[in-house]
Short mmCIF file of C-alpha atoms in Angstrom, two decimals:
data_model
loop_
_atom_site.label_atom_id
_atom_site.label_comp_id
_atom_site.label_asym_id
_atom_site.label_seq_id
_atom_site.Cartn_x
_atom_site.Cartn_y
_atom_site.Cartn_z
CA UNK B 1 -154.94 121.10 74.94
CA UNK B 2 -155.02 119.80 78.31
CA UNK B 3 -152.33 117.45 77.79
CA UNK B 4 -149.74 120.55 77.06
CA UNK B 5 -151.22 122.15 80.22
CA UNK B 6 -150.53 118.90 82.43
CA UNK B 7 -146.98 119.10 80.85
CA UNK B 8 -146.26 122.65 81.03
CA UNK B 9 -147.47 121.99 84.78
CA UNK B 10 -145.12 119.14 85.39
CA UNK B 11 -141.92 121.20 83.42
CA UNK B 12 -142.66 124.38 86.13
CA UNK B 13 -142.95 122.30 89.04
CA UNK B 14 -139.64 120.27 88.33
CA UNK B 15 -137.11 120.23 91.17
CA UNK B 16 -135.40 123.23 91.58
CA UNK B 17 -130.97 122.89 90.71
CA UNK B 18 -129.25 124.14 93.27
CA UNK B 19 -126.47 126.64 92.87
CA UNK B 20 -123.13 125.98 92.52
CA UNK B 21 -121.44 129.37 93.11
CA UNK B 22 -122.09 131.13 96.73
CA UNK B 23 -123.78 134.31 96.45
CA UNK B 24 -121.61 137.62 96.05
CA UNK B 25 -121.43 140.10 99.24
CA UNK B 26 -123.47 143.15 98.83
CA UNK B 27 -120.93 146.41 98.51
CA UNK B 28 -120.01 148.47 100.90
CA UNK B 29 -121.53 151.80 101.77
CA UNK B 30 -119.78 154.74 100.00
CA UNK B 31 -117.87 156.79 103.11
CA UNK B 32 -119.97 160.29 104.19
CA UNK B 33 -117.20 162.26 103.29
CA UNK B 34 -118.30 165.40 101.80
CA UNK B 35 -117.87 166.26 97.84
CA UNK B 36 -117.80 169.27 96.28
CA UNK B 37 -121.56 170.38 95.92
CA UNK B 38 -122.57 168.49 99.24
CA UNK B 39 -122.52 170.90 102.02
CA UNK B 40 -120.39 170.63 105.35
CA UNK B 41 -123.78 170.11 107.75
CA UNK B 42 -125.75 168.50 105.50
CA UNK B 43 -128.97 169.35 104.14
CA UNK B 44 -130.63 170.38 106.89
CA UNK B 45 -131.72 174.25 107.18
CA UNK B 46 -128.98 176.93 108.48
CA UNK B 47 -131.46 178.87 110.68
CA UNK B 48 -133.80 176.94 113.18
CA UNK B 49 -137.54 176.22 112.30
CA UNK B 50 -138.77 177.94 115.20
CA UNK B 51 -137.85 181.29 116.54
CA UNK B 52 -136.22 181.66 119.26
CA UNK B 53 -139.33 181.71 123.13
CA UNK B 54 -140.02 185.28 123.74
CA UNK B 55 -138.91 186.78 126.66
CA UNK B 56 -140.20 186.55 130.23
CA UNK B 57 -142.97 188.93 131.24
CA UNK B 58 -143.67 189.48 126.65
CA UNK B 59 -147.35 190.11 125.98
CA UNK B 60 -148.46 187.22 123.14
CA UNK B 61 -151.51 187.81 121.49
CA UNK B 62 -153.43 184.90 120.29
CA UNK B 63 -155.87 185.90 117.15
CA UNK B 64 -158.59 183.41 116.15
CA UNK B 65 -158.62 182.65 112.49
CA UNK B 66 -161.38 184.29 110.47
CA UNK B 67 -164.09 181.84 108.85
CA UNK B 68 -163.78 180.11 105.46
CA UNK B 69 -166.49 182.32 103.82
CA UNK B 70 -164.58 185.57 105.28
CA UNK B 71 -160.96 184.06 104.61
CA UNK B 72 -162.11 182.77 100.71
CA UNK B 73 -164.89 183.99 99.71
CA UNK B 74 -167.51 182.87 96.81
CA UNK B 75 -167.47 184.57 93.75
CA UNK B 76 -169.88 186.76 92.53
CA UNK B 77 -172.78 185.69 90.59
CA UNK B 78 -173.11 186.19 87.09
CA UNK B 79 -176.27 188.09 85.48
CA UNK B 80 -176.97 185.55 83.21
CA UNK B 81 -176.14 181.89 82.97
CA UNK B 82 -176.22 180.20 78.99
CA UNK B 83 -177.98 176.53 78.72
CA UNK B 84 -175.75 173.75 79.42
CA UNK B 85 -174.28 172.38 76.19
CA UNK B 86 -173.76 168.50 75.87
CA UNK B 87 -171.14 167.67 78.67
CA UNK B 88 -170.77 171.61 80.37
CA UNK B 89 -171.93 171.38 84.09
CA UNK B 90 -170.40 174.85 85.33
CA UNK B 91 -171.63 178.13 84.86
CA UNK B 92 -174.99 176.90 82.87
CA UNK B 93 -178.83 176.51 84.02
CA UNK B 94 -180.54 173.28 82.64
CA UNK B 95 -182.86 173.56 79.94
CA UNK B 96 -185.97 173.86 81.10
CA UNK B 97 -185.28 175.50 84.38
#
């Protein structure tokens, strides 16, 4: 077993050939011409992403966000929880408990 090993070994790490034919030139890049479903300015959006700066002497309001337990908050608990079945950890009580 070791003998086909060593020669398996010695087959891989032969010398390498070299090549006889010269490697072909990677194709061009197609042209950016547009086609019929591409649009004339590209993909990017028609309007801008930000509206345009308000006005000179405009009143802004800044508004702090409301807390997590205000903004989502937990649901409600319910009357009576079942004992947890083989594999349920949610809405059970452990035996016992």
């Amino acid at each position: 077993m070791k003998l086909i090993a060593f020669a398996a070994a010695l087959a891989v790490a032969g010398t390498a050939a070299a090549q006889d034919m010269p490697m072909p030139a990677a194709p061009a890049a197609p042209a950016a011409t547009p086609t019929g479903d591409d649009p004339v300015g590209g993909y990017q959006p028609a309007t801008p992403p930000m509206p345009t700066p308000p006005q000179p002497g405009a009143t802004i309001v800044f508004q702090q966000a409301p807390a997590p337990d205000v903004a989502y908050p937990a649901p409600a608990p319910m009357a009576q929880y079942p004992i947890c079945k083989k594999g349920q950890y949610d809405n059970c009580r452990q035996r016992g408990g």
